[in-house]
Coordinates of C-alpha atoms and ligand atoms in Angstrom, one line a residue:
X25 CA 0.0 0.0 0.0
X26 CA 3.0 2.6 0.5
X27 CA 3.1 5.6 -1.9
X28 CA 6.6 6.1 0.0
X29 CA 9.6 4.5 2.1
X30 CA 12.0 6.4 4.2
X31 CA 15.0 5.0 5.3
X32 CA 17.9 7.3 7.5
X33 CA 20.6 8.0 5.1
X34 CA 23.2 10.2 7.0
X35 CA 20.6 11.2 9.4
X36 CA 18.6 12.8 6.8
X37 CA 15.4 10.8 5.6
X38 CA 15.5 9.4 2.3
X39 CA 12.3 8.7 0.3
X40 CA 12.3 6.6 -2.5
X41 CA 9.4 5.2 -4.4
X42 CA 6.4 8.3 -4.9
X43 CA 3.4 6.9 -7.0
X44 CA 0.4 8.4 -7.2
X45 CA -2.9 7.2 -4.9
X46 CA -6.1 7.2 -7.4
X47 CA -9.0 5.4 -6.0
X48 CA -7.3 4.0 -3.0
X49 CA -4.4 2.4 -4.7
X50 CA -0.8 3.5 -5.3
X51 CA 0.3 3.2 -9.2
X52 CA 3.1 4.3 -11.2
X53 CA 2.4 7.1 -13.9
X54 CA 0.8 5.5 -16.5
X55 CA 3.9 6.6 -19.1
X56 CA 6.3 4.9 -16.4
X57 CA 7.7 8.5 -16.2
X58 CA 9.6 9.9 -12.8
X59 CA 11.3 12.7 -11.9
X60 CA 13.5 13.0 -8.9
X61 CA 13.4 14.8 -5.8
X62 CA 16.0 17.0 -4.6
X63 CA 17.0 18.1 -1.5
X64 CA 17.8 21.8 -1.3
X65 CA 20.2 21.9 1.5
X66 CA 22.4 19.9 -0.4
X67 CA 21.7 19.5 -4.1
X68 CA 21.3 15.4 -4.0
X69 CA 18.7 13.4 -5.4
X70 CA 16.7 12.0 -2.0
X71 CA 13.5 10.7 -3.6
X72 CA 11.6 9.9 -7.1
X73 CA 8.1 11.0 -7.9
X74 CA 6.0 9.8 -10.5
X75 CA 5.1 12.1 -13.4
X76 CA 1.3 11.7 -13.7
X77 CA -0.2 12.1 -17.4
X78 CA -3.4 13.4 -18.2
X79 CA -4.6 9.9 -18.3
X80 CA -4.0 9.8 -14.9
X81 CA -5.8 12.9 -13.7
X82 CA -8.8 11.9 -15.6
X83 CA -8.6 8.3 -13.8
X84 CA -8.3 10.3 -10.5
X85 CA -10.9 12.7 -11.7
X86 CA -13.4 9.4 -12.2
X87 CA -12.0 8.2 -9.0
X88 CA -13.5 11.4 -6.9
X89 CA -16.7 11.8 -8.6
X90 CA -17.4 7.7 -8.7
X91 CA -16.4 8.1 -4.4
X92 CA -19.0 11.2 -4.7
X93 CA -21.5 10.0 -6.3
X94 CA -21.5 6.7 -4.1
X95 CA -22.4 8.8 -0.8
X96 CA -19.8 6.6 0.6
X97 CA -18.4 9.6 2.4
X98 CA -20.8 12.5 1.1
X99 CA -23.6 11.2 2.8
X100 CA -21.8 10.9 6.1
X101 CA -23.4 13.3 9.0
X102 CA -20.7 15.9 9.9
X103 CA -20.7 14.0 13.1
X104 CA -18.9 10.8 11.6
X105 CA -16.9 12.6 9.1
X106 CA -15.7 14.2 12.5
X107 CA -14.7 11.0 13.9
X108 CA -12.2 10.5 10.7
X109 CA -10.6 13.3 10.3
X110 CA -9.9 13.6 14.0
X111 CA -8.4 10.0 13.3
X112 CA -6.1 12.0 10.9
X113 CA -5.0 14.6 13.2
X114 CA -3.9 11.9 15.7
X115 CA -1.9 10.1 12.8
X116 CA -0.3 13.3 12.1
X117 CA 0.8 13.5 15.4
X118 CA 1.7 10.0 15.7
X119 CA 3.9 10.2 12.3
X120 CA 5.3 13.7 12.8
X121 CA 8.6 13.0 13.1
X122 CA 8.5 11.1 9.3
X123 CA 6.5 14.1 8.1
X124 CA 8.7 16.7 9.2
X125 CA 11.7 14.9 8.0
X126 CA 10.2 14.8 4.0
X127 CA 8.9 18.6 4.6
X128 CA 12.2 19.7 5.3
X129 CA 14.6 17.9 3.0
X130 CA 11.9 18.5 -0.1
X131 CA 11.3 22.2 0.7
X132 CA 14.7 23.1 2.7
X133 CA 12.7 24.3 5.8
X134 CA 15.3 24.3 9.4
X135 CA 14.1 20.7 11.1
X136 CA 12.8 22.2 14.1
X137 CA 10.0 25.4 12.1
X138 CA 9.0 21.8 9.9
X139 CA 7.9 20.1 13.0
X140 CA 6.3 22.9 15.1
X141 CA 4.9 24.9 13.0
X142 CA 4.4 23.3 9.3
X143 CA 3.1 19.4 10.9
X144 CA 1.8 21.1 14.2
X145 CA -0.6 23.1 12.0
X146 CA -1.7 20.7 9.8
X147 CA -3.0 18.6 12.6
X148 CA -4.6 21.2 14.4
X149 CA -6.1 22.1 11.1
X150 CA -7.9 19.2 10.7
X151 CA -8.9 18.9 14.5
X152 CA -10.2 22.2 14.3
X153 CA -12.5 21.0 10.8
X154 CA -13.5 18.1 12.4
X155 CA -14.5 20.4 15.2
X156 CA -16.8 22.5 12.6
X157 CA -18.1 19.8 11.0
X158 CA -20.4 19.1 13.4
X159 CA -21.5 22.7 13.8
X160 CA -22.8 22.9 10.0
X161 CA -27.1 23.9 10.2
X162 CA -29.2 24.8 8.0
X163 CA -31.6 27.6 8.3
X164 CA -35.7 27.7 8.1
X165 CA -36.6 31.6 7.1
X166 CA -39.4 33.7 8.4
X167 CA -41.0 33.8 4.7
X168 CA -44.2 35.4 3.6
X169 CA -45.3 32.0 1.4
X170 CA -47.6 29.7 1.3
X171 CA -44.7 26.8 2.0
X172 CA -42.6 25.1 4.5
X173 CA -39.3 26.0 3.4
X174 CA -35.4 24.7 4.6
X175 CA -31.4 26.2 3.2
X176 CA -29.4 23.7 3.4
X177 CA -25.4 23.6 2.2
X178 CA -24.5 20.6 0.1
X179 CA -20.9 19.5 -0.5
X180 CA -20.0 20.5 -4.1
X181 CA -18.6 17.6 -5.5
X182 CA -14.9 16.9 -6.5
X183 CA -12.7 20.4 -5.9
X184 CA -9.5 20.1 -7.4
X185 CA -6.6 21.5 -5.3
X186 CA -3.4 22.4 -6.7
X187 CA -0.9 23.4 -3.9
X188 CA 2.3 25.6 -4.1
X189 CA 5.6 24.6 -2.6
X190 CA 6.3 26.9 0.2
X191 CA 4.3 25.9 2.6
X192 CA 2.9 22.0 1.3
X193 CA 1.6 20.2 4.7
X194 CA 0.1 23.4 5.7
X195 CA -1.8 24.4 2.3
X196 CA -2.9 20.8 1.5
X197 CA -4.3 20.5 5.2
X198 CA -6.2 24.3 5.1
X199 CA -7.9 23.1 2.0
X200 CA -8.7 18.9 2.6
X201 CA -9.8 19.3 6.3
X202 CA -12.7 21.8 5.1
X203 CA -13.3 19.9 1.8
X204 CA -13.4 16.7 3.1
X205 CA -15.0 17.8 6.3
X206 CA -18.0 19.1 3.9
X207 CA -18.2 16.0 2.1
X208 CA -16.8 16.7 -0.9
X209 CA -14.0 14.2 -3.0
X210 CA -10.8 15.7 -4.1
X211 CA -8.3 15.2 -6.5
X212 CA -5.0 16.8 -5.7
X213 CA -1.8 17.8 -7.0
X214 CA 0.9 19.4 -4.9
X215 CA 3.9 21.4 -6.6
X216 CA 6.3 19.5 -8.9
X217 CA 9.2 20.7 -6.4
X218 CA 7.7 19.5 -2.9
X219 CA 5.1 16.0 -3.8
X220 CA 6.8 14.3 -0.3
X221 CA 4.6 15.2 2.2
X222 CA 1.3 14.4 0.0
X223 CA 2.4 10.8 0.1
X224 CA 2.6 10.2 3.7
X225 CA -0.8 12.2 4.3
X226 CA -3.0 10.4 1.4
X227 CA -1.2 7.2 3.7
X228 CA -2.9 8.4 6.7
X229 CA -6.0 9.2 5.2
X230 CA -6.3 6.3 4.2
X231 CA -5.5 4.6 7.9
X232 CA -7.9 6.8 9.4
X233 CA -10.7 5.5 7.2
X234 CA -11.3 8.1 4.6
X235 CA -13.0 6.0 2.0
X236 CA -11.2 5.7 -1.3
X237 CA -12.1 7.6 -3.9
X238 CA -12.5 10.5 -1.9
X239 CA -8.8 11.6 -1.5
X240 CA -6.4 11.2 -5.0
X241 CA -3.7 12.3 -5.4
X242 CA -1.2 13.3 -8.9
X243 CA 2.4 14.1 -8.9
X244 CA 4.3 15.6 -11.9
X245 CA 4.3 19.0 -14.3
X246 CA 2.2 22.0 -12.9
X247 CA 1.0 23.4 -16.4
X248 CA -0.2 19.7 -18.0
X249 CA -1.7 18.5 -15.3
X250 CA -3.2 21.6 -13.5
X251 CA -5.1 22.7 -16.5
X252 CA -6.6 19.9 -17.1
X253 CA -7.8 19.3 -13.2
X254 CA -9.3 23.2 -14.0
X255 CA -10.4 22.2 -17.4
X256 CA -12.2 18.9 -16.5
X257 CA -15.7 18.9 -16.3
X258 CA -16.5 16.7 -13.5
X259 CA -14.5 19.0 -11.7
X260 CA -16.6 21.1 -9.6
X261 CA -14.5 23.4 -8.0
X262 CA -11.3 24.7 -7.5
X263 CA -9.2 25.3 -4.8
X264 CA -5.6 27.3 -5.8
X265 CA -2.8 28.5 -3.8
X266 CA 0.1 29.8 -6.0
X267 CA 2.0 32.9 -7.8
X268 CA -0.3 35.9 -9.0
X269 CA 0.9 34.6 -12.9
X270 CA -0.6 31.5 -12.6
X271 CA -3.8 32.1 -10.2
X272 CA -4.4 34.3 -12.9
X273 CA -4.4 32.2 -15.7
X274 CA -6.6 29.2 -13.2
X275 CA -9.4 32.1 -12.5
X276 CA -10.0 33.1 -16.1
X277 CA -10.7 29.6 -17.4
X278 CA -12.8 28.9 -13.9
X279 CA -14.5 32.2 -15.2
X280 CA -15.1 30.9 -18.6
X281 CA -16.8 27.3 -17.5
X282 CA -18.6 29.2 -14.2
X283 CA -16.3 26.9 -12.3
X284 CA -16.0 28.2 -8.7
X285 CA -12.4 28.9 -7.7
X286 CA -10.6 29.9 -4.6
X287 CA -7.3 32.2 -5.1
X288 CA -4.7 32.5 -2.8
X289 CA -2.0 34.0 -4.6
X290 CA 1.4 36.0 -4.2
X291 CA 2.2 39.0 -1.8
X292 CA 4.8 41.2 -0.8
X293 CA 3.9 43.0 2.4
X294 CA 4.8 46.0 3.6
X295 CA 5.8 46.3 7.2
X296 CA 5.5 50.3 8.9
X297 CA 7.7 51.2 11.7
X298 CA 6.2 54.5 13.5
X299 CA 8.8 56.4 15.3
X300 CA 7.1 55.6 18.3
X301 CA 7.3 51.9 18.1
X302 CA 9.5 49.9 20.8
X303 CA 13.1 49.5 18.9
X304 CA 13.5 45.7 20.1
X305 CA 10.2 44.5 18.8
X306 CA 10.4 46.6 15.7
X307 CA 13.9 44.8 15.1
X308 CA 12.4 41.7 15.9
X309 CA 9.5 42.0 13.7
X310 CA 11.3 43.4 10.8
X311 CA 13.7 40.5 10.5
X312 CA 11.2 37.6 11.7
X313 CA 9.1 39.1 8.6
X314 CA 11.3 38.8 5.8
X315 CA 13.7 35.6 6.7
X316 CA 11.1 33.3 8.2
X317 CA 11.3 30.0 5.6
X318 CA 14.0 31.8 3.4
X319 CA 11.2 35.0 2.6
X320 CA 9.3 32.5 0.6
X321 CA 6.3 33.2 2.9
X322 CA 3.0 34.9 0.8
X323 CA 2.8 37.1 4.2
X324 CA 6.1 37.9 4.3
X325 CA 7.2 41.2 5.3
X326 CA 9.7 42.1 2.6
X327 CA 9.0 46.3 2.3
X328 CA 10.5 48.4 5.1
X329 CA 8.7 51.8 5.6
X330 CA 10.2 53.5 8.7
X331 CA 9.4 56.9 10.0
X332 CA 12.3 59.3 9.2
X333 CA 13.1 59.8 12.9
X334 CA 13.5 56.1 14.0
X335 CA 15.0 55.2 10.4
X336 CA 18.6 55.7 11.1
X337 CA 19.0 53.5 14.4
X338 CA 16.9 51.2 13.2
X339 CA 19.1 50.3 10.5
X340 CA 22.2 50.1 12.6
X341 CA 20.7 48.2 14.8
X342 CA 19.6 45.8 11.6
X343 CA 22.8 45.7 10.2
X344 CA 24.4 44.5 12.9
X345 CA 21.6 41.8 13.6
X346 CA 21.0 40.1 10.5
X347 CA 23.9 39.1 9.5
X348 CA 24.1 37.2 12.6
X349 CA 20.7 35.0 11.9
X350 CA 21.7 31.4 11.8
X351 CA 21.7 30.4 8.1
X352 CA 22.6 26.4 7.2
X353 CA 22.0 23.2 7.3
X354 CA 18.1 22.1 8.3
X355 CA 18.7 19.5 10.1
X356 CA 21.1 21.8 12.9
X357 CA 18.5 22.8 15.5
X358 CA 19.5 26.4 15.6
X359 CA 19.2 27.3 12.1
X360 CA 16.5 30.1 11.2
X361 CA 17.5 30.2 7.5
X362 CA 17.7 27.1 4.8
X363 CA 18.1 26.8 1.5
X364 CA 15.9 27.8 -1.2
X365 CA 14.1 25.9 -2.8
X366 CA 15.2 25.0 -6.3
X367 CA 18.6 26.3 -8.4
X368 CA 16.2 27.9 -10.8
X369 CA 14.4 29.8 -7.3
X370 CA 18.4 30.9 -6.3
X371 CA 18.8 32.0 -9.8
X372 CA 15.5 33.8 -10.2
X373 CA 16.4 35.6 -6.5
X374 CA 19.4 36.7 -7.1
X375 CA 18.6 38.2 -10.7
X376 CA 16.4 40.3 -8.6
X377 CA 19.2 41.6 -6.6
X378 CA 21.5 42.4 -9.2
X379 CA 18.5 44.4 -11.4
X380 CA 17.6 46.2 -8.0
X381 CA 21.6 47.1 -8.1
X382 CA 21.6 48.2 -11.0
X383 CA 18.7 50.4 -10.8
X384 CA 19.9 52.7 -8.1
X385 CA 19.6 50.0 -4.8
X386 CA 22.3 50.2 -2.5
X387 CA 23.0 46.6 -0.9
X388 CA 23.6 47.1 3.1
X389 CA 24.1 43.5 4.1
X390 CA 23.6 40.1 1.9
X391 CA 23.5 40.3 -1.6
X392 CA 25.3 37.0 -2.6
X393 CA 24.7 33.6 -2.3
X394 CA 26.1 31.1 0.3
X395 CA 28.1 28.1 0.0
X396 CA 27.3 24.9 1.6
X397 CA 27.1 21.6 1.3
X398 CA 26.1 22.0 -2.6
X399 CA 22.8 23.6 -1.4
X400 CA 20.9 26.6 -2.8
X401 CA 21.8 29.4 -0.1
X402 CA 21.1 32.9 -0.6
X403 CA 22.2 35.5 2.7
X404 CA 19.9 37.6 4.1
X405 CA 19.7 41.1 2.3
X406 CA 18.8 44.6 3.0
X407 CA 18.5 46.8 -0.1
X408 CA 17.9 50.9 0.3
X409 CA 17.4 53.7 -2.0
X410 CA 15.0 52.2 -4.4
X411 CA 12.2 54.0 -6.2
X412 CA 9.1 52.8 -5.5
X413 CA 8.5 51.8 -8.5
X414 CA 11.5 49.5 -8.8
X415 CA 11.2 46.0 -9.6
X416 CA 12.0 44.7 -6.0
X417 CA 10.2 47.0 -4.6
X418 CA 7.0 46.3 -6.7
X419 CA 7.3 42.8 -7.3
X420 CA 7.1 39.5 -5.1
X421 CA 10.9 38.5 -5.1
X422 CA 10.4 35.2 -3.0
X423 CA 13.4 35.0 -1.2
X424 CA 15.1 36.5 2.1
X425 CA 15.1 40.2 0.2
X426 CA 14.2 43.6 2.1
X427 CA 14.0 46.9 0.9
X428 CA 13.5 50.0 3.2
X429 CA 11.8 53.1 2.4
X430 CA 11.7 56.3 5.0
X431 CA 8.2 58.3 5.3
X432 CA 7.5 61.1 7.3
X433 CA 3.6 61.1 7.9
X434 CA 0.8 58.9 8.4
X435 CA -0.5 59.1 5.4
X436 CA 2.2 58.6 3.2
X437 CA 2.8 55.5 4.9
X438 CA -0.3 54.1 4.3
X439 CA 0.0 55.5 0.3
X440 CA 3.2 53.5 0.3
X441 CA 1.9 50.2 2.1
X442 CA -1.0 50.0 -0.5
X443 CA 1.2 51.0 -3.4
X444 CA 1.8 48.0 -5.0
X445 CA -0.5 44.9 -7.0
X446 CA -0.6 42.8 -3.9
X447 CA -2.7 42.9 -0.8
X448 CA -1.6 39.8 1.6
X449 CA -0.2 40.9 5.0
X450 CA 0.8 44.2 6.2
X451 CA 2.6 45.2 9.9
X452 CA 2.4 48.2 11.9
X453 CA 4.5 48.6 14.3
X454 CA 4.3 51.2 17.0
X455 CA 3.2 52.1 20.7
X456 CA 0.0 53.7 19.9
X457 CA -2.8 51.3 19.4
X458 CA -5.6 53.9 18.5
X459 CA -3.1 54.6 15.6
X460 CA -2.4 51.3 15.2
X461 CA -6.3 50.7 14.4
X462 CA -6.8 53.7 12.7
X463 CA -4.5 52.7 10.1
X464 CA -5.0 48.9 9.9
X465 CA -8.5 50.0 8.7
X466 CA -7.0 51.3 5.8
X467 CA -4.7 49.1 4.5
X468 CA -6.0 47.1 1.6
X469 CA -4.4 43.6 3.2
X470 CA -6.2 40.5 4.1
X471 CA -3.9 40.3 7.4
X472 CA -2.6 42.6 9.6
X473 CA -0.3 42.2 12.4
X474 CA 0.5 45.2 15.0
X475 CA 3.5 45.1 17.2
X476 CA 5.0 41.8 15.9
X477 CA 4.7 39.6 12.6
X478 CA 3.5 36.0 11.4
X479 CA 1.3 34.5 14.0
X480 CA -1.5 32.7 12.4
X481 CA -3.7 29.5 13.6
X482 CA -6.0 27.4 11.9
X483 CA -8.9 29.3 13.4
X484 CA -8.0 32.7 12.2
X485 CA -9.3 33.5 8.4
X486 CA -6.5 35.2 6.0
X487 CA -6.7 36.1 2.3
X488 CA -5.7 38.8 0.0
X489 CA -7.4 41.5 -1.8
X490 CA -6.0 42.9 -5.4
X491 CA -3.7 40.7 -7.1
X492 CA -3.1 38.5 -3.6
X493 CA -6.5 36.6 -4.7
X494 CA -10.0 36.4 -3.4
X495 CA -9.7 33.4 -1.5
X496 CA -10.2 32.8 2.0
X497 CA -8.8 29.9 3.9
X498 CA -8.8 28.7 7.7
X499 CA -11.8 30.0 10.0
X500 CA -15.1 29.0 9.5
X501 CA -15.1 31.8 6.3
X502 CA -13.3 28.7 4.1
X503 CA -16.0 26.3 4.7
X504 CA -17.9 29.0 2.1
X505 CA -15.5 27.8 -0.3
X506 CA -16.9 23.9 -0.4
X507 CA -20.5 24.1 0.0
X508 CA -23.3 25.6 -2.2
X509 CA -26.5 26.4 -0.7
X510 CA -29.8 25.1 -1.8
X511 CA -33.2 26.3 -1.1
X512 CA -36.4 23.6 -0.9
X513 CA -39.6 25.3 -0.9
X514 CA -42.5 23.0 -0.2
X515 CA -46.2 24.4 -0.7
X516 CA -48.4 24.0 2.1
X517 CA -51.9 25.3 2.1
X518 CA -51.2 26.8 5.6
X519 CA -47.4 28.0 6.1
X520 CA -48.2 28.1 9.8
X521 CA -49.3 24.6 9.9
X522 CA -45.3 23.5 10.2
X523 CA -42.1 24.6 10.2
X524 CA -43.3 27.2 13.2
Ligands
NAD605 P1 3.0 28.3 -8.8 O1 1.9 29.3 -9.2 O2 4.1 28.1 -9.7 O3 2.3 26.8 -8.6 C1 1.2 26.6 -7.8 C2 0.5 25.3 -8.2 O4 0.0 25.4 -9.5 C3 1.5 24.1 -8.3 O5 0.9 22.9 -7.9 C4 1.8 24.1 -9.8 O6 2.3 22.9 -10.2 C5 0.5 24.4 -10.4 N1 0.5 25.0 -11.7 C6 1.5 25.5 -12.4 N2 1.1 25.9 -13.6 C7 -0.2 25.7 -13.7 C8 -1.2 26.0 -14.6 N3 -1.0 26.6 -15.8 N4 -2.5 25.6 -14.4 C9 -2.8 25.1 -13.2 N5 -1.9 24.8 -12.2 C10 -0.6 25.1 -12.4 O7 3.4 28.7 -7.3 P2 4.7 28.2 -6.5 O8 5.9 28.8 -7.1 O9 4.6 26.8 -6.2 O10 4.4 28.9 -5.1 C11 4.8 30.2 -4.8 C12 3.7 31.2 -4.9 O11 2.6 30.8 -4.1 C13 4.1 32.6 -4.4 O12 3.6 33.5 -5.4 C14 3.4 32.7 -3.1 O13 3.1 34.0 -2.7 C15 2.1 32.0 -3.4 N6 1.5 31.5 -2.1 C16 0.4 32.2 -1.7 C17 -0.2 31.8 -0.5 C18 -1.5 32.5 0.0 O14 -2.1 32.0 0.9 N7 -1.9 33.6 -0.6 C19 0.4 30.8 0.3 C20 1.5 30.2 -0.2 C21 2.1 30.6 -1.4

């Protein structure tokens, strides 16, 4: 039955053997392709995945609506859905250790972040949909008719859930635990960079008695296969976290079939340091925002707007500190940064450094890559004296990159902060909290953190506005996502005969 085998090799897992899980059984791609797995910290080969075709997504496709269809799990009460997917927390738990070893060597994360926060959070996520899942009512409406009428919300059918490669435990879990706990089948397919994880959990899924059919997973190339999950018509829904480019392309052919579609794309927050804000936790904030997981965080805080008074010891105080954050290996328990994720993510960083160079940026600490272990290091960098409109400034670089800009009033701070495309996370940072409020209300951000940065839990909705998306995922909002209501209206000579 096992879609994956880990064995230690030099203290670092190695997982060999990915095939895809379609209808409850594990099967090689039907072309026989693979691709491997690499880990970042080091360059090697630690895994193989198989390369799904669009045979195979059409097979997983039939899989989920057949599962559907069946009621096998759809016509569950939330009650004993509960019961499963509280099974899967405790498996989560139970397999942690496994599950934080294949985050970190397939993403690049530090060891100890993979298993406190990334597999932490994905069991609490599903504990805390299992939780809701028996909350779920329907509504009977004061009405004017002649009827008994009920609103109920169904499950929608098969979503199709394509997952980015930052964050892959956490994003597959904030979008199965509501699907499944709504009822619905789903077919995903996690980034071509990071398919580890997915394995282990469509494993425990099935343990924990999620009948098959109802979770399927694909492996292999983003573009072939992700169209044709959106494309495919017994696809009811999707669910898409991902860069701005692509959620782009996945919401315009969801708009042309009237296909539902969650977006949860790119960001690149700004973080606002008033003059009055405590120096430490500014410091603390500002460098917690933009190197947490290597800055490939969606909410990261990558633009720097400090009031002109504070500016200048401020960035002493960051020039001394972050070049002292433990960068390296992921599987030392002090490290805070790891690689990135791919060569082609190093490259695509560091192009972004040297343009920003060239067009006027002055680099005050990083601006290189690091060399270690054959892994894809790039060191923490500060960059000042950008435009606003500069590339770095404007666009979502990815990577542990932050520019600083100085303002000297309220207002232009808040211009600044909402100047850009994206709309994900913002920070304010300062020892006023009626200021603090007043401008939170006007920052066009689905997320805003005063006097720190990055704490999020499974019960608090985030989401962007603009070009961060339109989804919203975690909180009871995301169940929204995978249900549809339906109205019955049932004519009765006397409406006050029931229902009253
Ligand atoms: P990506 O857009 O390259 O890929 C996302 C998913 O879409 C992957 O599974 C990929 O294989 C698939 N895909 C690729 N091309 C496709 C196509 N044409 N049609 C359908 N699916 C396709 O994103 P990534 O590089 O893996 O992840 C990084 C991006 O994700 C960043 O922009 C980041 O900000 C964003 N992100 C957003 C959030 C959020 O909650 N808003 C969370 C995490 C990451």
């Amino acid at each position: 039955m096992s879609g994956t085998v880990l064995e230690a090799d030099t203290g670092r897992a190695t997982i060999a053997g990915g095939r895809l899980y379609i209808g409850g059984e594990w099967r090689d791609s039907s072309s026989g392709e693979r691709s491997d797995v690499i880990d970042p910290a080091t360059g090697r080969k630690i895994a193989e995945s198989a390369v799904a075709t669009v045979a195979d997504v059409d097979a997983a496709v039939a899989a989920a609506k057949a599962s559907f269809d069946s009621g096998v799990w759809s016509d569950l009460s939330g009650r004993e859905r509960a019961r499963v997917l509280i099974r899967v927390a405790a498996l989560i738990r139970e397999r942690s250790e496994e599950l934080a070893q294949a985050e970190s060597s397939d993403v690049g994360k530090p060891i100890v972040f993979a298993r406190v926060i990334d597999v932490a959070t994905a069991a609490e996520t599903f504990e805390y949909y299992a939780a809701l899942a028996q909350t779920q009512q329907g509504a009977l409406r004061d009405t004017t008719l002649a009827a008994f009428q009920y609103t109920t919300r169904e499950p929608i059918g098969v979503v199709g859930a394509l997952t980015p490669f930052n964050f892959p435990i956490i994003l597959t879990a904030s979008k199965l635990a509501p699907a499944l706990a709504m009822g619905n089948s789903v077919v995903h397919k996690p980034a071509e960079d990071t398919p580890l994880s997915a394995a282990i959990l469509a494993q425990i899924l099935e343990d924990a008695g999620v009948p098959r059919g109802v979770y399927n997973l694909v492996t292999g190339v983003g573009p072939a296969l992700g169209e044709r999950i959106v494309e495919h018509p017994d696809v009811n829904m999707i669910a898409f976290t991902g860069s701005t480019a692509v959620g782009s392309k996945v919401a315009a052919k969801c708009g042309e079939l009237f296909k539902p579609v969650m977006t949860e794309l790119g960001g690149n927050g700004a973080n606002i340091v008033f003059a009055d804000a405590d120096l430490d936790t500014a410091v603390a904030a500002a460098i917690n925002a933009f190197v947490f997981n290597s800055g490939q965080f969606c909410m990261a805080g990558v633009r720097l707007l400090v009031q002109r008074e504070l500016h200048d010891p401020l960035m002493a105080v960051l020039a001394q500190a972050v070049p002292g954050v433990p960068i390296g290996r992921t599987d030392e328990p002090g490290t805070v940064i790891g690689p990135l994720v791919s060569q082609r993510h190093l490259d695509r960083v560091s192009g972004f450094v040297e343009r920003a160079k060239a067009a006027g940026g002055t680099v005050v600490v990083g601006g290189e890559r690091m060399e270690l272990d054959g892994g894809f290091y790039y060191r923490p960098t500060i960059i000042t004296g950008l435009a606003n409109d500069a590339e770095a400034v404007q666009e979502e670089v990815f990577g542990p990159v932050l520019t600083v800009q100085v303002f000297d009033t309220e207002e232009e701070a808040i211009a600044l902060a909402n100047s850009t495309r994206y709309g994900l996370a913002m920070g304010i940072q300062t020892s006023d909290i009626v200021k603090a409020m007043r401008v939170a209300r006007r920052l066009e951000a689905g997320i805003i953190w005063v006097n720190g940065w990055g704490q999020l839990d499974p019960t608090l909705t985030f989401g962007g506005v603009k070009n961060s998306g339109y989804g919203r995922e975690n909180g009871p909002e995301a169940l929204m996502h995978y249900t549809r209501s339906k109205s019955v209206v049932i004519a009765a000579p006397d409406p006050f005969a029931v229902g009253r």
